[in-house]
PDB file of C-alpha atoms in Angstrom:
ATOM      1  CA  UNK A   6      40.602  27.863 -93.694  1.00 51.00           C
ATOM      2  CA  UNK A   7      37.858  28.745 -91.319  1.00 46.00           C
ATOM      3  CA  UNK A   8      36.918  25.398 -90.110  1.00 52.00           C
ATOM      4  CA  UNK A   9      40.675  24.541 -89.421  1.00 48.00           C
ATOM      5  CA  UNK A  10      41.445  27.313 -87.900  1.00 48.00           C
ATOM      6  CA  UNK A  11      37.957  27.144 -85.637  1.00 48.00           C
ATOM      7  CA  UNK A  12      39.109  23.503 -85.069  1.00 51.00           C
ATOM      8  CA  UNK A  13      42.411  24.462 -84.100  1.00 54.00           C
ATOM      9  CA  UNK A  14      41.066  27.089 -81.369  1.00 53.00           C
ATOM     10  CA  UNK A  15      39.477  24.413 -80.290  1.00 53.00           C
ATOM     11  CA  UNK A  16      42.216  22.016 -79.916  1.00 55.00           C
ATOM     12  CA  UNK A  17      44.370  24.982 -77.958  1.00 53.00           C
ATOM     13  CA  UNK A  18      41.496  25.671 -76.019  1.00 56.00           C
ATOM     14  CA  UNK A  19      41.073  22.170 -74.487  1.00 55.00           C
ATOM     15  CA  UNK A  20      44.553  21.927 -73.973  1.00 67.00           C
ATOM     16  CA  UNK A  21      44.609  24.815 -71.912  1.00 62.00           C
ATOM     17  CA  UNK A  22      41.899  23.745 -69.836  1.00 65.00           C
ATOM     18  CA  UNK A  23      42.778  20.005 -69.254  1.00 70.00           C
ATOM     19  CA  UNK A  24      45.972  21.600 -68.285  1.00 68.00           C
ATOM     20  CA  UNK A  25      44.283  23.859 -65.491  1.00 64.00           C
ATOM     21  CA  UNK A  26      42.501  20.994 -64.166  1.00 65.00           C
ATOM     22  CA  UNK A  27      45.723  19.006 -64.015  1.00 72.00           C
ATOM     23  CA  UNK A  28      47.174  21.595 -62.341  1.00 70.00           C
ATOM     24  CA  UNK A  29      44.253  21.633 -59.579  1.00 70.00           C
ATOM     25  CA  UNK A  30      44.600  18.012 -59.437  1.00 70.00           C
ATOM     26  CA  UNK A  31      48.252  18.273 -58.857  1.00 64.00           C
ATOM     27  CA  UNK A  32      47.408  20.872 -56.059  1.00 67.00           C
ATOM     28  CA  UNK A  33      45.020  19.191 -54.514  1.00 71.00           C
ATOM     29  CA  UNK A  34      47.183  15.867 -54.353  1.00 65.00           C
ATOM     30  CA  UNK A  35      49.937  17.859 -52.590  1.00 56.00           C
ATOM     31  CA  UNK A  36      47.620  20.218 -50.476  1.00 62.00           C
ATOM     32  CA  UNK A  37      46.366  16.616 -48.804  1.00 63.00           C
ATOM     33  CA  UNK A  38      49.640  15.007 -48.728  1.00 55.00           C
ATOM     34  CA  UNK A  39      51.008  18.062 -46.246  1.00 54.00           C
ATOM     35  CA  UNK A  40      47.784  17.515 -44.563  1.00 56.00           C
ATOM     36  CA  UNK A  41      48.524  14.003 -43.923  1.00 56.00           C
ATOM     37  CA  UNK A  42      52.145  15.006 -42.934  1.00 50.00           C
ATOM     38  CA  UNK A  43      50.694  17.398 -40.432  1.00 52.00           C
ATOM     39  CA  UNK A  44      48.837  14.955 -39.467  1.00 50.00           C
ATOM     40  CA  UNK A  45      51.122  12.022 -39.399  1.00 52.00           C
ATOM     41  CA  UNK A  46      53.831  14.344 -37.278  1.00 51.00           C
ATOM     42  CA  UNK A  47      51.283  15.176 -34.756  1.00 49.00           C
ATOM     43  CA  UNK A  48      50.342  11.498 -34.502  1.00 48.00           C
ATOM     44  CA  UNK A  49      53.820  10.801 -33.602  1.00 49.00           C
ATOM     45  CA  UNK A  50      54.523  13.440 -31.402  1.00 48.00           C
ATOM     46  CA  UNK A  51      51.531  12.169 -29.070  1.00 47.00           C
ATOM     47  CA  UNK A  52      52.518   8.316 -29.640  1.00 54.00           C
ATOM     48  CA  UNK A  53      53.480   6.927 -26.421  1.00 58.00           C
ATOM     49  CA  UNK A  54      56.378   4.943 -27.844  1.00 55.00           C
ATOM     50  CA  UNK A  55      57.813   8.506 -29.519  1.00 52.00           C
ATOM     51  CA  UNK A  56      57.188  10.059 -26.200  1.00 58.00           C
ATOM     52  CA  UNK A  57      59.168   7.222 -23.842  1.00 60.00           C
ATOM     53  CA  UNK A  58      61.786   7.227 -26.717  1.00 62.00           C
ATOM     54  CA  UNK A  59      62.065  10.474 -26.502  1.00 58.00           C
ATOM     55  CA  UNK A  60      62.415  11.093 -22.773  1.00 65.00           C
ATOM     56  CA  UNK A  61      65.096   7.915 -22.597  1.00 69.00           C
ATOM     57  CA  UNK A  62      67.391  10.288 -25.048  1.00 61.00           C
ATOM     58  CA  UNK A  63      66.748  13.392 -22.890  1.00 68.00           C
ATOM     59  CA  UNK A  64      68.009  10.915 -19.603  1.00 70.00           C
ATOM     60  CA  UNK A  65      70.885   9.900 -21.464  1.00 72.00           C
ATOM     61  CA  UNK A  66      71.959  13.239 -22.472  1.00 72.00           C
ATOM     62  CA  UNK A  67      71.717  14.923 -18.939  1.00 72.00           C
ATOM     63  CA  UNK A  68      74.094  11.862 -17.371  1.00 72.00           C
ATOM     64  CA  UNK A  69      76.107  12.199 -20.246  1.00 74.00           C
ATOM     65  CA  UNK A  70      76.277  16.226 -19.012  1.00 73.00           C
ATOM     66  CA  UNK A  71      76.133  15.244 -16.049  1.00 74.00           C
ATOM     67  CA  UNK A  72      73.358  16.990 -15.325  1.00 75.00           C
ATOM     68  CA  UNK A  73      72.241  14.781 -12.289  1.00 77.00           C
ATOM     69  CA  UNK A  74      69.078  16.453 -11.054  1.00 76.00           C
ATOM     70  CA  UNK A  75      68.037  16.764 -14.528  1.00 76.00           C
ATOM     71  CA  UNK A  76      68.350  13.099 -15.441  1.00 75.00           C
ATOM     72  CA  UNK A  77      66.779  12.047 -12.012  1.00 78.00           C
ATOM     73  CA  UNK A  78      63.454  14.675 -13.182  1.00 78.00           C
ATOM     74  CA  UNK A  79      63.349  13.273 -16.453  1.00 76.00           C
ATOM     75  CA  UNK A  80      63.290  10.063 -15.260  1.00 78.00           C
ATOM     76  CA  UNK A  81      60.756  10.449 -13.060  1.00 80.00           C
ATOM     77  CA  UNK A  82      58.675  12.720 -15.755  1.00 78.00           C
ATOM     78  CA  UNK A  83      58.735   9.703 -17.617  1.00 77.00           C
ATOM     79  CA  UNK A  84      57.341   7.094 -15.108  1.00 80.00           C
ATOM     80  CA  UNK A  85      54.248   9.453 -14.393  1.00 79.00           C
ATOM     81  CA  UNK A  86      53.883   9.647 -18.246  1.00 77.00           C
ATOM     82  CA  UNK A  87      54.291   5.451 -18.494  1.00 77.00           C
ATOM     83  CA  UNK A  88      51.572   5.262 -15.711  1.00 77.00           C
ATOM     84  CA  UNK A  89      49.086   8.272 -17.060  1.00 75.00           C
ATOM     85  CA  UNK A  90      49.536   6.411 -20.330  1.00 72.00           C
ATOM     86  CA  UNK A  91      49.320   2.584 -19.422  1.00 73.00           C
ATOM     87  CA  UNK A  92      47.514   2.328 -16.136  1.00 74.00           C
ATOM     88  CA  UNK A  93      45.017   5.251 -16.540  1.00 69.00           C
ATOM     89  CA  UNK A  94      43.250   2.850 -19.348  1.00 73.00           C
ATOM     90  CA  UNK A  95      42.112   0.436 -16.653  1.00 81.00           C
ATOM     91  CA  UNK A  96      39.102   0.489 -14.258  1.00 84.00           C
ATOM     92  CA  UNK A  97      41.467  -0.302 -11.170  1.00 89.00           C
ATOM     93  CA  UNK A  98      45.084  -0.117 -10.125  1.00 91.00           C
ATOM     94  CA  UNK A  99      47.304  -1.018  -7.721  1.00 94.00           C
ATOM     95  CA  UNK A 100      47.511   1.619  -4.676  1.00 95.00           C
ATOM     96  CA  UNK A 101      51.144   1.190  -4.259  1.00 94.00           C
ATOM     97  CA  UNK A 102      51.075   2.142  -8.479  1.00 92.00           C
ATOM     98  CA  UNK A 103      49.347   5.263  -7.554  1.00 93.00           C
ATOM     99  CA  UNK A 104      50.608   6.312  -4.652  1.00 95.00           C
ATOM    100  CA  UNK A 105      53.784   6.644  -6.408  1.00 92.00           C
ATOM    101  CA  UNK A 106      52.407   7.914  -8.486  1.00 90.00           C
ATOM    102  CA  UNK A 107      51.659  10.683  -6.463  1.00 93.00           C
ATOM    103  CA  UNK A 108      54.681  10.703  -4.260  1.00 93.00           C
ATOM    104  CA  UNK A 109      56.590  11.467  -7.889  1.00 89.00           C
ATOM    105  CA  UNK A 110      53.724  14.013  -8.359  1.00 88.00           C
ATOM    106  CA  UNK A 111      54.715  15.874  -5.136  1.00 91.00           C
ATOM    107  CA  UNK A 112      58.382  15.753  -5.837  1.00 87.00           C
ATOM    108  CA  UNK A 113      58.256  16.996 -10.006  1.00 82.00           C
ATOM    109  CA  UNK A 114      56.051  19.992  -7.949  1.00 84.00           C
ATOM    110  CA  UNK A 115      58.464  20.091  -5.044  1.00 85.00           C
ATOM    111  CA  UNK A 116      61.956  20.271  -7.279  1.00 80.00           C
ATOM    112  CA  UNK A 117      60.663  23.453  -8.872  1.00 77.00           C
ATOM    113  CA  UNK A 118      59.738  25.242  -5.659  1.00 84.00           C
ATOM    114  CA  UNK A 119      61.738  28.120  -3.766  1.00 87.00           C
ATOM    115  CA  UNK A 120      62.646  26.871  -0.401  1.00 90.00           C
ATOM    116  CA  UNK A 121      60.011  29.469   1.451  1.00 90.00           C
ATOM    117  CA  UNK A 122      57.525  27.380  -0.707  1.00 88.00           C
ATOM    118  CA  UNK A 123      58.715  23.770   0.461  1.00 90.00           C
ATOM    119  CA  UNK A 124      59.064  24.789   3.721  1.00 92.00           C
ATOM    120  CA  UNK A 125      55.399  25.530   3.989  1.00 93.00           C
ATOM    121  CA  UNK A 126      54.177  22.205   2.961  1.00 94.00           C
ATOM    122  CA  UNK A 127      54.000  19.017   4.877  1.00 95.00           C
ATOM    123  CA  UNK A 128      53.600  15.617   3.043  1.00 96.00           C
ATOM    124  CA  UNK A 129      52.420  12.634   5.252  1.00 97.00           C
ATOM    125  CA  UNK A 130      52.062   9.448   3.213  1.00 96.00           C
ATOM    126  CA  UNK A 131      51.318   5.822   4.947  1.00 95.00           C
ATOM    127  CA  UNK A 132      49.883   3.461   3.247  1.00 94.00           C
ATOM    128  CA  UNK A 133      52.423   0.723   3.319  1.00 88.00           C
ATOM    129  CA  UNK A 134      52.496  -2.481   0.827  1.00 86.00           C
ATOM    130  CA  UNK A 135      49.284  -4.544   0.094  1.00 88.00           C
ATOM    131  CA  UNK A 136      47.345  -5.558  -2.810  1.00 89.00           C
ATOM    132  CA  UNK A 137      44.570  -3.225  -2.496  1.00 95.00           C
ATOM    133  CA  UNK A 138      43.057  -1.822  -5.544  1.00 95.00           C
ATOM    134  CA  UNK A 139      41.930   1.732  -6.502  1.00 94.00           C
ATOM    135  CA  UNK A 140      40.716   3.844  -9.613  1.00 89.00           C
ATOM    136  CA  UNK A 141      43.693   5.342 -11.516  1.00 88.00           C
ATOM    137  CA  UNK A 142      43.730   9.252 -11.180  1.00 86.00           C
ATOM    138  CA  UNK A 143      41.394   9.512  -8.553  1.00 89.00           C
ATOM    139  CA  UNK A 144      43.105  11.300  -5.501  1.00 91.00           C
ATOM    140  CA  UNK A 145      45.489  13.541  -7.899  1.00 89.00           C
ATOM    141  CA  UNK A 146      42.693  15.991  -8.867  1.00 88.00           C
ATOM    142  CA  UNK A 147      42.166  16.611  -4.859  1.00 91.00           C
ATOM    143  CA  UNK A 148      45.628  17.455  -4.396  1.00 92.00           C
ATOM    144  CA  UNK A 149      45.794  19.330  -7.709  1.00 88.00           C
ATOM    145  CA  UNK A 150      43.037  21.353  -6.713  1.00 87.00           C
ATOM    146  CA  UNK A 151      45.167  22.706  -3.030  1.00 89.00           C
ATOM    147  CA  UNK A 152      48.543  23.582  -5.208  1.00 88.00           C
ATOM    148  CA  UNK A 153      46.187  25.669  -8.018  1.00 85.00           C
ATOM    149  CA  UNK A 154      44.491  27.789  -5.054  1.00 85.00           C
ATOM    150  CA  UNK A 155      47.391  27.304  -2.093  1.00 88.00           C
ATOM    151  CA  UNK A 156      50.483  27.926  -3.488  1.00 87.00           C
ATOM    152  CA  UNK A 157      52.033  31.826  -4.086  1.00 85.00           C
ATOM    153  CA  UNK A 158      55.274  32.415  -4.267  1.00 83.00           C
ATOM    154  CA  UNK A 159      54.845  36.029  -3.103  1.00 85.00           C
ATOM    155  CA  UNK A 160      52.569  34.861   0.326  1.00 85.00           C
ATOM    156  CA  UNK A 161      53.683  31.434   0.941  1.00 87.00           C
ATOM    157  CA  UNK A 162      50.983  29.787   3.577  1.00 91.00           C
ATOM    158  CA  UNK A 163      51.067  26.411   4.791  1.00 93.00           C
ATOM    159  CA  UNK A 164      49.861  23.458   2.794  1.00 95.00           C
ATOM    160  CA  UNK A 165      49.266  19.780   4.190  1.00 96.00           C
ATOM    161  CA  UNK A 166      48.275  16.701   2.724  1.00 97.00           C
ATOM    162  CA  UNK A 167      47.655  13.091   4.675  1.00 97.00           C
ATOM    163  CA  UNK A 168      47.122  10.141   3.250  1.00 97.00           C
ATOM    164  CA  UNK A 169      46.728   7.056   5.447  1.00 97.00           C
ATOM    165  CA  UNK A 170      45.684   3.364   5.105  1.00 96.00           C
ATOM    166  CA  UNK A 171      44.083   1.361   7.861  1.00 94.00           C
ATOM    167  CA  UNK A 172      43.393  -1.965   6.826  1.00 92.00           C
ATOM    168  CA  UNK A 173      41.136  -1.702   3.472  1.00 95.00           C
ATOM    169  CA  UNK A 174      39.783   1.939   5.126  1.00 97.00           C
ATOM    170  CA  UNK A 175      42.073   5.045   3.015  1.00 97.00           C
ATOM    171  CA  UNK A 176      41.581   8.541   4.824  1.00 97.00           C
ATOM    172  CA  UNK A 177      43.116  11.662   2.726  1.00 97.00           C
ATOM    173  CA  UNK A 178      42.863  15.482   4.371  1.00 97.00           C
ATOM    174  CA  UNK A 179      44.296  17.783   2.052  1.00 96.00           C
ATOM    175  CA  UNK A 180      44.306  21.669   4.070  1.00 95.00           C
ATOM    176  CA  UNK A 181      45.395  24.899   2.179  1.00 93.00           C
ATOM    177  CA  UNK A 182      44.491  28.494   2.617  1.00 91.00           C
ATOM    178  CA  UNK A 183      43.249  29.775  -0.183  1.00 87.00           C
ATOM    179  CA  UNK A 184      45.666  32.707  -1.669  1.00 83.00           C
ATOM    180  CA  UNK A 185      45.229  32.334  -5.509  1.00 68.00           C
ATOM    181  CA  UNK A 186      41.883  32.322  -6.343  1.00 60.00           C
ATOM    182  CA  UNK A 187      40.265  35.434  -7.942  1.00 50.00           C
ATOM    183  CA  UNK A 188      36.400  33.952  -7.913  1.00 48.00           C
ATOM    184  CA  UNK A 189      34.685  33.154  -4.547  1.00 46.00           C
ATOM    185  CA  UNK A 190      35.853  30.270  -2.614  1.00 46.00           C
ATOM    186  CA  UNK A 191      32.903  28.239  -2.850  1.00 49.00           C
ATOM    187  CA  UNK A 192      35.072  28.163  -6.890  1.00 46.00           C
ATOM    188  CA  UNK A 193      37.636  25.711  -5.244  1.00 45.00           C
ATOM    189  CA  UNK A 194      35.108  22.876  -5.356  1.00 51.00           C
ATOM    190  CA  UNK A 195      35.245  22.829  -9.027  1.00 47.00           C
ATOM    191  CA  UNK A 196      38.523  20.716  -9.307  1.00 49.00           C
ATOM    192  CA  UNK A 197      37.500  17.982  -7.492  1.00 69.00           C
ATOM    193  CA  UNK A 198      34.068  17.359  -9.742  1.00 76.00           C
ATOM    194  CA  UNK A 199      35.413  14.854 -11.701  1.00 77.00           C
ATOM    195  CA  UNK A 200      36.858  12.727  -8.901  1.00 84.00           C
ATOM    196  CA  UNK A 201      33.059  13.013  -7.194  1.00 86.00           C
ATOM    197  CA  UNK A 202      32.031  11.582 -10.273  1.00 85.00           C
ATOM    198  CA  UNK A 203      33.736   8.437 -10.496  1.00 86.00           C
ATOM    199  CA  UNK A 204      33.026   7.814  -6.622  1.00 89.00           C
ATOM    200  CA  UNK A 205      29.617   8.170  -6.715  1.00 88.00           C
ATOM    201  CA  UNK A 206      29.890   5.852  -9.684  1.00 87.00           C
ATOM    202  CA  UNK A 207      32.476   3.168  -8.230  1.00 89.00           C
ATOM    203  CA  UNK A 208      31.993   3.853  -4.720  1.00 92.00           C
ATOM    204  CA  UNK A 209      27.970   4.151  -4.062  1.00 90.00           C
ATOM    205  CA  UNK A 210      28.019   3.547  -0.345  1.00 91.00           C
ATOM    206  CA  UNK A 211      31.635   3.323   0.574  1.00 95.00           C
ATOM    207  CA  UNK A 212      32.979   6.648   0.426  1.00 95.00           C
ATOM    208  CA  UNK A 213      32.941  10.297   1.790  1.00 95.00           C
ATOM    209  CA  UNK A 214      34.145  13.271   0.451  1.00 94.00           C
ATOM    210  CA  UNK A 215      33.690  16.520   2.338  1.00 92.00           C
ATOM    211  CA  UNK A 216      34.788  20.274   2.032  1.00 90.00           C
ATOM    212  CA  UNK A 217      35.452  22.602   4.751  1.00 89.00           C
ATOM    213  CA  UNK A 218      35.880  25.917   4.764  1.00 89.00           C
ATOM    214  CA  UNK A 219      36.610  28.494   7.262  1.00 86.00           C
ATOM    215  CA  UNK A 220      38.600  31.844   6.964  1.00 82.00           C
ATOM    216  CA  UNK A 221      39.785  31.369   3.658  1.00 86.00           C
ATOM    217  CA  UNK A 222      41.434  27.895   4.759  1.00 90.00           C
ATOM    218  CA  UNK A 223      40.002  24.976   2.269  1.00 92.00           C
ATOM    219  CA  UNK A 224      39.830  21.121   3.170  1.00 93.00           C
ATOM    220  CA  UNK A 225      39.065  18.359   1.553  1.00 93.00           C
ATOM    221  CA  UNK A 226      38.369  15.152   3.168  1.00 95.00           C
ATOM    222  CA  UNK A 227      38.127  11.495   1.486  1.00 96.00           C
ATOM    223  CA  UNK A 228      37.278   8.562   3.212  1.00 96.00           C
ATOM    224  CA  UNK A 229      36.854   5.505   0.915  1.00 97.00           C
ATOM    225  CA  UNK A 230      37.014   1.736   1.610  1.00 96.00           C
ATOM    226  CA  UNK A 231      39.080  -0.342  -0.857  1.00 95.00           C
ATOM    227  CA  UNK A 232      38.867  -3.564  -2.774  1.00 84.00           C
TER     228      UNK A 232
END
């Protein structure tokens, strides 16, 4: 009886463990499988197609509310996405791409503004139409950089940006006094680095770029000749 009953301990015994280790299988099979859902839903949030999809249903929702300033900032949302998406991959763009880029920039930023705000900033933009070429991204950071340390809604002070084309010669002066920066303002140079970068890379010996500063009013300065 010994030997059957030893042999049937046995027998119960690696039942019980081929069933653990099924059941850690079985864990581990699922445990990946919501990994790759996570993974998979993350994926398609960021996809481009899931993102224009998604901001065409917003549009079409707001007319159908008739929600008209909504729509039109959706809409535009959606072209700055299309060109941060599409265009960004490439080396060079069209200017008249980026500049409207930029002009839908300014407007996203102006839309949300309190009037004392918008009233403080003046926007001069002439570049006209040509079929000049320029680095995607490149002037954004620049202006970027004046809204982080220009802009409070409690002290609004005045804010300008020019942009201007003269034959293949573009001149930017962005000017803002400097009301939201707790560092020193030597710190306001740091948002421009990465447009340096690419100059000094793309533009050896055809560019300038120079800051000012002088009683806590900050300019920047680009002069760059085009392709």
């Amino acid at each position: 009886m010994q030997p059957v009953l030893l042999g049937g301990a046995y027998v119960f015994a690696f039942s019980l463990i081929r069933a653990y280790f099924r059941q850690k299988k079985l864990q581990t099979i699922i445990q990946k499988q919501q990994f790759q859902n996570e993974i998979d839903a993350l994926q398609a949030q960021i996809n481009p197609h899931f993102l224009f999809n998604s901001l065409n249903y917003l549009f079409s929702s707001a007319l159908l509310e008739k929600a008209e300033s909504t729509a039109e900032g959706i809409s535009t949302l959606s072209e700055m996405m299309r060109h941060t998406v599409q265009e960004a991959r490439e080396t060079f763009v069209d200017l008249d791409s980026e500049i409207r880029f930029i002009e839908n920039y300014l407007k996203l930023f102006l839309d949300r503004m309190p009037k004392s705000i918008q009233d403080k900033i003046i926007i001069s933009i002439n570049v006209g139409h040509n079929q000049l070429k320029i680095p995607p991204l490149l002037i954004i950071p620049l202006i970027e950089n004046a809204f982080k340390y220009g802009i409070s809604i409690e002290n609004p002070m005045p804010l300008e940006i020019n942009i201007e084309l003269k034959e293949k010669n573009l001149k930017m002066i962005v000017s803002n006094y400097i009301v939201n920066s707790t560092s020193n303002v030597e710190g306001t140079k740091t948002g421009s680095w990465n447009s340096q970068q690419r100059l000094k890379l793309l533009y050896p010996n055809t560019h300038r770029l120079q800051h000012h500063i002088s009683h806590q009013r900050f300019e920047v300065e680009l002069d760059m000749i085009l392709n």
